[in-house]
Amino acid sequence: MDKCLAVVRLTNALQNITLFDIFFLHFFWRTAIENIFHQNIHPKMFSFAAPNEAASGWRTVLVICLLMMIHGGSAIQWNGNWAFACDFNGGDLSQATIPGDQCGGRCAGTPGCSHFTWTTWNGGTCFMKQGQGSKADAFATTDSSMVCGVIDTIQWNGNWAFGCDFVGNDLSSARISSDQCGGYCASTSGCTHFTWTSYAGGTCFMKLGSVSKADAFKTSDNTMVCGVVDGAVVTSTGGITSSGNTGVKLTNVLSTRHGAFEAGACSLPSASYNLLTPVALGDISSLSQLKYTNSMCGHVLTIDCGHGAMDIIVTNSNLGGGLDLYASSWAIATANAPPGETWCSVQLSTRNPFNFDGPRCYYGPGTDLDNPYFRLVAVFNTGGRLVTGATLNGVAGSFNGVQPYFAFYGGPIGGEGRVVFSFNDGSNFSVFLRDCVRENVKQMWS
């Protein structure tokens, strides 16, 4: 601005500036801005008639300075947290081709997005931006169709807040009121954080994994609630629990070596496992509440046979016995002791054995999916929660022999059928049959 004033003074010294010149500038300022700043038209096109070339050049400089003064003086008119004809420099995170009225909501639902700009480019594009963007960082533009805005930060009330969410890591859900969601998560094995929405009349989505309030992102729905559970930890064996332990530890449990290469009674599906140390679980009295049942299949146990704690996965039954450790498990648990007997402590873990987050429904391997009157499904990766029952479209199923799969008869049964698995902690997991994984091959263990 000071430079422009200096130019004005110098120009006055060289020639007289008429009022006509000023009115002319005021009348045509919008067109001039577009031409000079956006179409790269040479400024000399806007020179006025002058008695000589020198005077014309000074008038050209004056035109540009006055236009810059007019342009720079444009104030952004904010409508709450958004405005027309404004933009932010840099900080680009991602973009989406959507209408302008959806840009703020898209930014609010995009992790890391703190502010945004929408333009008519490519039919309408929302440019989501990251970083500490505020309204003070926005600058005015000459394009009145542009929109820019900022996203409110999350206002925490201790460990919970309105209008926020966490990405992924779903554990289970329950239809309860928002004020019960935090407590329900805290009492659910494996739950470390949660989100509540008005979906289906009010649903609490419990989530697992290491988390902090910094992982939450702001949403445009201020009825939503998200929060973290105090004291949530990840155990040294990989199990996640809100109470810092993984259940009652049993001691002096008879353990033997199991020499076989087999699928086992559980018939677990072939998949990507993060744990390949199997056990055939028995039902002797020292196993107490950890005796073999259909629900124990696919769960992780933490054992210590005197050589350090390790995790094993239940893949088979050993009725009449204790922990029958397969060769790979025995070698680690006993430090390569010869086959025989040993005594171990055992504890149910909340660790998930599959390489994916949260529960997943599987069809029983080899199930005839062409038969519309029969379905065989189970749920795995439940974070230590034991299945107590399952319904298909409200009709209860029953365990198939000693396997973890529930059998459903009747029909015809289509892919839109909904299965609801219930757990021992009172929670449940709901899934459409079409979303259950179809795997024809059983996992083999040794």
Coordinates of C-alpha atoms in Angstrom, one line a residue:
M1 CA 0.0 0.0 0.0
D2 CA 2.8 2.4 0.9
K3 CA 4.4 1.7 -2.5
C4 CA 1.2 2.6 -4.3
L5 CA 0.8 5.8 -2.3
A6 CA 4.3 6.7 -3.3
V7 CA 3.4 6.1 -7.0
V8 CA 0.4 8.3 -6.6
R9 CA 2.4 11.1 -5.2
L10 CA 5.0 10.8 -8.0
T11 CA 2.3 10.7 -10.6
N12 CA 0.7 13.9 -9.2
A13 CA 4.0 15.5 -9.5
L14 CA 4.2 14.6 -13.2
Q15 CA 0.6 15.3 -14.3
N16 CA -2.8 16.1 -13.1
I17 CA -5.2 13.3 -12.4
T18 CA -8.8 14.1 -13.2
L19 CA -11.9 13.0 -11.4
F20 CA -13.0 11.3 -14.6
D21 CA -10.0 9.0 -14.2
I22 CA -11.1 7.9 -10.7
F23 CA -14.8 7.4 -11.7
F24 CA -13.6 5.4 -14.8
L25 CA -11.6 3.1 -12.5
H26 CA -14.5 2.6 -10.1
F27 CA -16.9 1.8 -12.9
F28 CA -14.7 -0.8 -14.6
W29 CA -12.8 -2.3 -11.6
R30 CA -14.4 -5.8 -11.8
T31 CA -13.6 -6.3 -15.5
A32 CA -10.1 -5.0 -15.0
I33 CA -9.4 -7.4 -12.1
E34 CA -10.5 -10.3 -14.2
N35 CA -8.4 -9.2 -17.2
I36 CA -5.2 -8.3 -15.3
F37 CA -5.1 -11.0 -12.7
H38 CA -6.8 -14.0 -14.4
Q39 CA -6.4 -13.5 -18.2
N40 CA -2.9 -12.1 -18.3
I41 CA -3.9 -9.1 -20.5
H42 CA -1.1 -6.6 -20.7
P43 CA -1.8 -3.6 -18.4
K44 CA -1.2 -1.2 -21.2
M45 CA -4.6 -2.2 -22.6
F46 CA -6.1 -0.2 -19.8
S47 CA -4.1 3.0 -20.3
F48 CA -6.0 6.2 -20.8
A49 CA -5.5 8.7 -23.6
A50 CA -2.6 10.9 -22.5
P51 CA -0.7 13.8 -24.1
N52 CA 2.5 11.8 -24.2
E53 CA 3.8 8.2 -23.6
A54 CA 5.4 9.0 -20.2
A55 CA 2.1 10.3 -18.8
S56 CA 0.3 7.3 -20.2
G57 CA 2.7 4.9 -18.5
W58 CA 2.3 6.6 -15.1
R59 CA -1.5 6.4 -15.5
T60 CA -1.1 2.7 -16.2
V61 CA 0.8 2.2 -13.0
L62 CA -1.8 4.2 -11.1
V63 CA -4.6 2.1 -12.6
I64 CA -2.9 -1.1 -11.4
C65 CA -2.2 0.2 -7.9
L66 CA -5.8 1.4 -7.4
L67 CA -7.2 -1.9 -8.7
M68 CA -4.9 -3.7 -6.2
M69 CA -6.1 -1.4 -3.4
I70 CA -9.8 -2.0 -4.3
H71 CA -9.2 -5.8 -4.7
G72 CA -7.2 -6.1 -1.5
G73 CA -9.8 -4.3 0.5
S74 CA -12.5 -6.9 -0.2
A75 CA -13.5 -8.4 3.1
I76 CA -14.8 -12.0 3.4
Q77 CA -18.4 -12.2 4.6
W78 CA -18.5 -15.3 6.9
N79 CA -21.7 -17.2 7.3
G80 CA -20.7 -19.0 10.5
N81 CA -17.8 -21.2 9.5
W82 CA -18.1 -20.8 5.7
A83 CA -18.1 -18.0 3.1
F84 CA -18.3 -17.3 -0.6
A85 CA -15.5 -16.0 -2.7
C86 CA -12.6 -17.1 -0.6
D87 CA -9.8 -19.7 -0.5
F88 CA -6.9 -21.1 1.5
N89 CA -3.3 -21.5 0.5
G90 CA -1.8 -25.0 0.3
G91 CA -2.5 -27.8 2.9
D92 CA -4.2 -30.0 0.3
L93 CA -5.3 -33.4 1.7
S94 CA -7.6 -34.8 -0.9
Q95 CA -10.4 -33.8 -3.3
A96 CA -13.8 -35.0 -4.4
T97 CA -16.1 -34.1 -7.2
I98 CA -19.3 -33.1 -5.3
P99 CA -21.7 -30.1 -5.1
G100 CA -20.6 -27.1 -3.1
D101 CA -23.2 -27.6 -0.3
Q102 CA -21.7 -31.1 0.4
C103 CA -18.1 -29.9 0.7
G104 CA -18.1 -29.0 4.4
G105 CA -19.8 -32.2 5.4
R106 CA -17.3 -34.2 3.3
C107 CA -14.4 -32.5 5.0
A108 CA -15.9 -33.0 8.5
G109 CA -16.2 -36.8 7.7
T110 CA -12.6 -37.0 6.3
P111 CA -9.9 -37.8 9.0
G112 CA -7.4 -35.0 9.1
C113 CA -9.5 -32.4 7.2
S114 CA -9.6 -29.1 9.1
H115 CA -10.7 -26.7 6.3
F116 CA -11.8 -26.7 2.7
T117 CA -12.3 -24.9 -0.6
W118 CA -14.9 -25.6 -3.3
T119 CA -14.6 -24.4 -6.9
T120 CA -16.5 -25.0 -10.1
W121 CA -13.4 -26.8 -11.5
N122 CA -14.1 -30.1 -13.3
G123 CA -17.9 -29.6 -12.7
G124 CA -17.5 -28.9 -9.0
T125 CA -14.6 -30.0 -6.8
C126 CA -14.1 -30.0 -3.1
F127 CA -10.5 -29.5 -2.0
M128 CA -10.1 -30.8 1.5
K129 CA -7.2 -29.4 3.4
Q130 CA -5.2 -30.2 6.5
G131 CA -3.3 -28.4 9.2
Q132 CA -4.2 -25.5 11.5
G133 CA -6.5 -23.6 9.2
S134 CA -8.6 -20.8 10.6
K135 CA -10.8 -18.1 9.1
A136 CA -8.0 -15.6 9.5
D137 CA -5.9 -17.7 7.1
A138 CA -8.5 -17.4 4.3
F139 CA -8.1 -14.8 1.5
A140 CA -10.7 -13.2 -0.7
T141 CA -11.1 -14.1 -4.3
T142 CA -12.9 -12.5 -7.2
D143 CA -14.8 -15.7 -8.0
S144 CA -18.1 -15.4 -6.1
S145 CA -19.0 -19.0 -6.8
M146 CA -16.1 -20.3 -4.7
V147 CA -16.7 -21.5 -1.2
C148 CA -14.3 -21.9 1.7
G149 CA -14.7 -22.9 5.3
V150 CA -13.3 -24.3 8.5
I151 CA -14.3 -27.3 10.6
D152 CA -14.9 -26.8 14.3
T153 CA -12.5 -28.6 16.6
I154 CA -13.7 -31.3 18.9
Q155 CA -14.7 -30.0 22.3
W156 CA -13.9 -32.7 24.8
N157 CA -15.8 -33.2 28.0
G158 CA -13.2 -35.3 29.7
N159 CA -13.0 -38.5 27.6
W160 CA -16.1 -37.9 25.4
A161 CA -17.4 -35.3 23.0
F162 CA -20.3 -34.5 20.6
G163 CA -19.9 -34.5 16.8
C164 CA -17.0 -36.8 16.4
D165 CA -16.1 -40.3 15.3
F166 CA -13.2 -42.8 15.0
V167 CA -12.1 -44.7 11.8
G168 CA -12.6 -48.5 11.7
N169 CA -11.6 -51.1 14.3
D170 CA -15.3 -52.0 14.9
L171 CA -15.7 -54.6 17.6
S172 CA -19.5 -54.9 18.1
S173 CA -22.6 -52.8 18.4
A174 CA -25.5 -52.4 20.7
R175 CA -28.8 -50.5 20.4
I176 CA -28.7 -48.3 23.5
S177 CA -28.9 -44.6 24.4
S178 CA -25.9 -42.4 24.0
D179 CA -25.4 -41.8 27.7
Q180 CA -24.9 -45.6 28.2
C181 CA -22.4 -46.1 25.4
G182 CA -19.3 -45.3 27.3
G183 CA -20.2 -47.5 30.2
Y184 CA -21.1 -50.3 27.8
C185 CA -17.8 -50.1 26.1
A186 CA -15.9 -50.1 29.4
S187 CA -17.7 -53.3 30.4
T188 CA -17.1 -55.0 27.0
S189 CA -14.0 -57.1 26.8
G190 CA -11.6 -55.6 24.2
C191 CA -13.4 -52.3 23.8
T192 CA -11.1 -49.3 24.1
H193 CA -13.2 -46.5 22.4
F194 CA -16.6 -46.0 21.0
T195 CA -18.9 -44.0 18.7
W196 CA -22.7 -43.5 19.2
T197 CA -25.0 -42.5 16.4
S198 CA -28.8 -42.2 15.9
Y199 CA -28.7 -45.1 13.4
A200 CA -31.5 -47.6 14.0
G201 CA -32.9 -45.5 16.8
G202 CA -29.6 -45.2 18.6
T203 CA -26.6 -47.5 18.2
C204 CA -23.3 -47.7 20.2
F205 CA -20.4 -48.9 18.0
M206 CA -17.7 -50.3 20.2
K207 CA -14.2 -50.3 18.9
L208 CA -10.9 -52.0 19.7
G209 CA -7.2 -51.2 19.4
S210 CA -4.7 -48.7 20.8
V211 CA -6.3 -45.2 20.6
S212 CA -6.3 -41.7 21.9
K213 CA -8.5 -38.6 21.6
A214 CA -6.1 -37.3 18.9
D215 CA -7.4 -40.1 16.6
A216 CA -10.9 -38.8 16.6
F217 CA -12.2 -36.6 13.8
K218 CA -14.9 -34.0 13.7
T219 CA -18.2 -34.7 12.0
S220 CA -21.0 -32.5 10.8
D221 CA -23.6 -34.5 12.9
N222 CA -23.5 -32.9 16.4
T223 CA -25.8 -35.7 17.7
M224 CA -23.0 -38.2 17.4
V225 CA -20.9 -39.0 20.5
C226 CA -17.4 -40.5 20.6
G227 CA -15.1 -41.3 23.4
V228 CA -12.2 -43.3 24.9
V229 CA -12.2 -45.7 27.9
D230 CA -10.0 -44.8 30.8
G231 CA -7.2 -47.3 31.4
A232 CA -7.5 -49.1 28.1
V233 CA -4.3 -51.0 27.5
V234 CA -2.8 -53.4 25.0
T235 CA -1.4 -56.5 26.9
S236 CA 2.1 -57.8 26.3
T237 CA 0.6 -60.9 24.5
G238 CA -1.3 -58.7 22.1
G239 CA -4.7 -59.0 23.8
I240 CA -6.7 -55.8 24.3
T241 CA -8.7 -55.3 27.4
S242 CA -10.2 -52.3 29.2
S243 CA -9.4 -53.8 32.6
G244 CA -5.7 -54.6 32.1
N245 CA -6.1 -58.4 32.2
T246 CA -7.5 -61.2 30.0
G247 CA -9.6 -63.1 32.5
V248 CA -9.1 -65.6 35.3
K249 CA -5.7 -67.4 35.2
L250 CA -5.9 -71.1 35.9
T251 CA -2.8 -73.0 37.2
N252 CA -1.5 -76.5 37.2
V253 CA -3.4 -77.6 34.1
L254 CA -2.2 -80.9 32.7
S255 CA -0.6 -80.4 29.3
T256 CA 0.6 -83.0 26.8
R257 CA 2.0 -83.2 23.3
H258 CA -0.3 -83.8 20.3
G259 CA 1.4 -85.1 17.2
A260 CA -0.8 -84.6 14.1
F261 CA -1.4 -82.6 11.0
E262 CA -5.1 -82.0 10.7
A263 CA -8.0 -79.5 10.5
G264 CA -9.3 -80.5 13.9
A265 CA -12.8 -80.6 15.3
C266 CA -13.2 -76.8 15.0
S267 CA -12.8 -76.9 11.2
L268 CA -11.5 -73.3 11.1
P269 CA -11.5 -71.7 7.6
S270 CA -8.3 -71.3 5.6
A271 CA -7.4 -67.6 6.1
S272 CA -4.6 -65.2 7.1
Y273 CA -3.7 -66.0 10.7
N274 CA -1.3 -64.1 12.9
L275 CA -1.1 -67.1 15.2
L276 CA 0.0 -70.6 14.1
T277 CA 0.5 -72.4 17.5
P278 CA -2.6 -74.7 17.9
V279 CA -4.0 -76.6 20.8
A280 CA -6.6 -79.4 21.2
L281 CA -8.6 -78.1 24.3
G282 CA -9.8 -80.6 26.9
D283 CA -12.5 -80.6 29.5
I284 CA -10.8 -81.8 32.7
S285 CA -11.9 -80.1 36.0
S286 CA -8.7 -77.9 36.3
L287 CA -9.8 -76.1 33.1
S288 CA -12.9 -74.8 34.9
Q289 CA -14.6 -72.2 32.7
L290 CA -12.1 -72.8 29.9
K291 CA -13.3 -76.3 29.1
Y292 CA -13.8 -77.1 25.4
T293 CA -17.2 -76.0 24.0
N294 CA -18.2 -75.0 20.5
S295 CA -17.7 -71.4 21.5
M296 CA -14.0 -71.8 22.4
C297 CA -13.0 -72.6 18.8
G298 CA -10.8 -70.0 17.3
H299 CA -10.1 -68.2 20.6
V300 CA -6.7 -67.5 21.9
L301 CA -5.3 -68.7 25.2
T302 CA -2.2 -67.4 26.9
I303 CA -0.3 -70.2 28.6
D304 CA 3.0 -70.4 30.6
C305 CA 4.5 -73.8 31.1
G306 CA 7.6 -72.5 33.0
H307 CA 9.4 -71.1 30.0
G308 CA 7.6 -67.8 29.5
A309 CA 4.1 -66.8 28.3
M310 CA 2.9 -67.6 24.8
D311 CA -0.3 -67.5 22.9
I312 CA -2.1 -70.6 21.4
I313 CA -5.3 -70.9 19.3
V314 CA -8.0 -73.5 20.0
T315 CA -8.4 -75.6 16.9
N316 CA -9.5 -79.0 18.2
S317 CA -11.1 -80.8 21.1
N318 CA -9.3 -83.1 23.6
L319 CA -12.3 -84.5 25.5
G320 CA -11.1 -86.3 28.7
G321 CA -7.8 -84.5 28.7
G322 CA -6.2 -81.1 29.4
L323 CA -4.2 -78.9 27.0
D324 CA -3.0 -81.2 24.1
L325 CA -0.4 -79.0 22.5
Y326 CA 0.5 -79.5 18.8
A327 CA 4.2 -80.0 18.0
S328 CA 4.7 -76.3 17.1
S329 CA 3.1 -75.2 20.4
W330 CA 4.8 -77.8 22.5
A331 CA 8.3 -76.9 21.3
I332 CA 7.9 -73.3 22.4
A333 CA 6.0 -73.9 25.6
T334 CA 8.5 -76.5 26.9
A335 CA 11.7 -75.3 25.3
N336 CA 11.8 -78.4 23.0
A337 CA 11.3 -81.0 25.8
P338 CA 10.6 -84.5 24.7
P339 CA 7.0 -85.7 24.4
G340 CA 5.4 -86.3 27.8
E341 CA 3.5 -84.3 30.4
T342 CA 3.9 -80.9 31.9
W343 CA 1.7 -78.4 33.9
C344 CA 0.8 -74.9 32.7
S345 CA -1.1 -71.9 33.6
V346 CA -3.8 -70.8 31.1
Q347 CA -5.8 -67.7 30.6
L348 CA -8.4 -66.6 28.0
S349 CA -6.9 -63.8 25.9
T350 CA -8.7 -61.0 24.0
R351 CA -6.1 -61.3 21.2
N352 CA -7.6 -61.9 17.8
P353 CA -5.9 -64.7 15.7
F354 CA -6.9 -63.4 12.3
N355 CA -5.0 -60.6 10.4
F356 CA -8.0 -58.3 10.2
D357 CA -9.8 -56.0 12.6
G358 CA -13.0 -56.9 14.4
P359 CA -15.4 -59.8 14.0
R360 CA -16.1 -61.5 10.7
C361 CA -18.7 -64.1 9.7
Y362 CA -17.6 -67.2 7.8
Y363 CA -19.6 -70.0 6.2
G364 CA -18.6 -73.5 7.3
P365 CA -15.9 -74.7 4.8
G366 CA -17.6 -77.0 2.2
T367 CA -21.1 -75.7 2.9
D368 CA -23.4 -76.3 0.0
L369 CA -24.4 -72.7 -0.9
D370 CA -26.7 -73.9 -3.7
N371 CA -29.1 -75.3 -1.1
P372 CA -31.5 -72.4 -0.2
Y373 CA -32.9 -74.3 2.8
F374 CA -29.7 -74.6 4.8
R375 CA -27.0 -72.3 6.0
L376 CA -24.0 -72.9 8.3
V377 CA -22.2 -69.9 9.7
A378 CA -19.9 -68.8 12.5
V379 CA -18.2 -65.6 13.7
F380 CA -14.5 -65.3 14.6
N381 CA -12.1 -62.6 15.8
T382 CA -14.4 -61.5 18.6
G383 CA -11.8 -60.2 21.0
G384 CA -12.3 -62.9 23.7
R385 CA -16.1 -62.8 23.7
L386 CA -17.7 -66.2 23.6
V387 CA -20.7 -66.8 21.4
T388 CA -23.8 -67.8 23.3
G389 CA -26.3 -68.0 20.4
A390 CA -27.3 -66.9 16.9
T391 CA -30.5 -66.1 15.1
L392 CA -31.2 -65.8 11.4
N393 CA -34.1 -63.3 10.7
G394 CA -35.1 -63.8 14.3
V395 CA -35.1 -67.6 14.2
A396 CA -32.6 -69.3 16.5
G397 CA -30.0 -71.7 15.1
S398 CA -28.1 -74.5 16.8
F399 CA -24.4 -75.5 17.0
N400 CA -23.5 -78.1 14.3
G401 CA -22.0 -80.9 16.4
V402 CA -18.8 -79.8 18.1
Q403 CA -18.1 -77.1 15.6
P404 CA -18.4 -73.4 16.1
Y405 CA -20.8 -73.1 13.2
F406 CA -24.6 -72.5 13.7
A407 CA -26.9 -74.4 11.5
F408 CA -30.1 -72.8 10.1
Y409 CA -32.8 -74.7 8.3
G410 CA -35.9 -73.5 6.5
G411 CA -36.3 -71.0 3.8
P412 CA -35.7 -70.4 1.1
I413 CA -32.8 -68.3 2.7
G414 CA -31.4 -65.5 0.6
G415 CA -28.4 -63.3 1.0
E416 CA -30.5 -60.5 2.6
G417 CA -31.0 -62.7 5.6
R418 CA -29.5 -61.1 8.8
V419 CA -27.6 -63.2 11.3
V420 CA -27.3 -61.8 14.9
F421 CA -24.6 -63.5 17.1
S422 CA -25.0 -63.0 20.8
F423 CA -22.0 -62.9 23.2
N424 CA -21.5 -63.8 26.8
D425 CA -21.0 -60.1 27.8
G426 CA -24.5 -59.2 26.5
S427 CA -23.3 -57.6 23.3
N428 CA -24.0 -58.8 19.8
F429 CA -22.8 -58.7 16.2
S430 CA -25.1 -58.4 13.3
V431 CA -24.3 -59.3 9.7
F432 CA -26.1 -60.0 6.4
L433 CA -25.5 -63.5 5.0
R434 CA -24.2 -61.9 1.8
D435 CA -21.3 -60.5 3.8
C436 CA -20.2 -63.8 5.3
V437 CA -17.0 -65.1 3.8
R438 CA -17.2 -68.2 1.7
E439 CA -14.1 -70.4 2.1
N440 CA -14.2 -74.0 1.0
V441 CA -10.9 -75.0 2.4
K442 CA -10.2 -75.8 6.1
Q443 CA -7.0 -74.5 7.8
M444 CA -4.6 -77.3 8.6
W445 CA -2.6 -77.3 11.9
S446 CA 0.4 -79.2 13.3

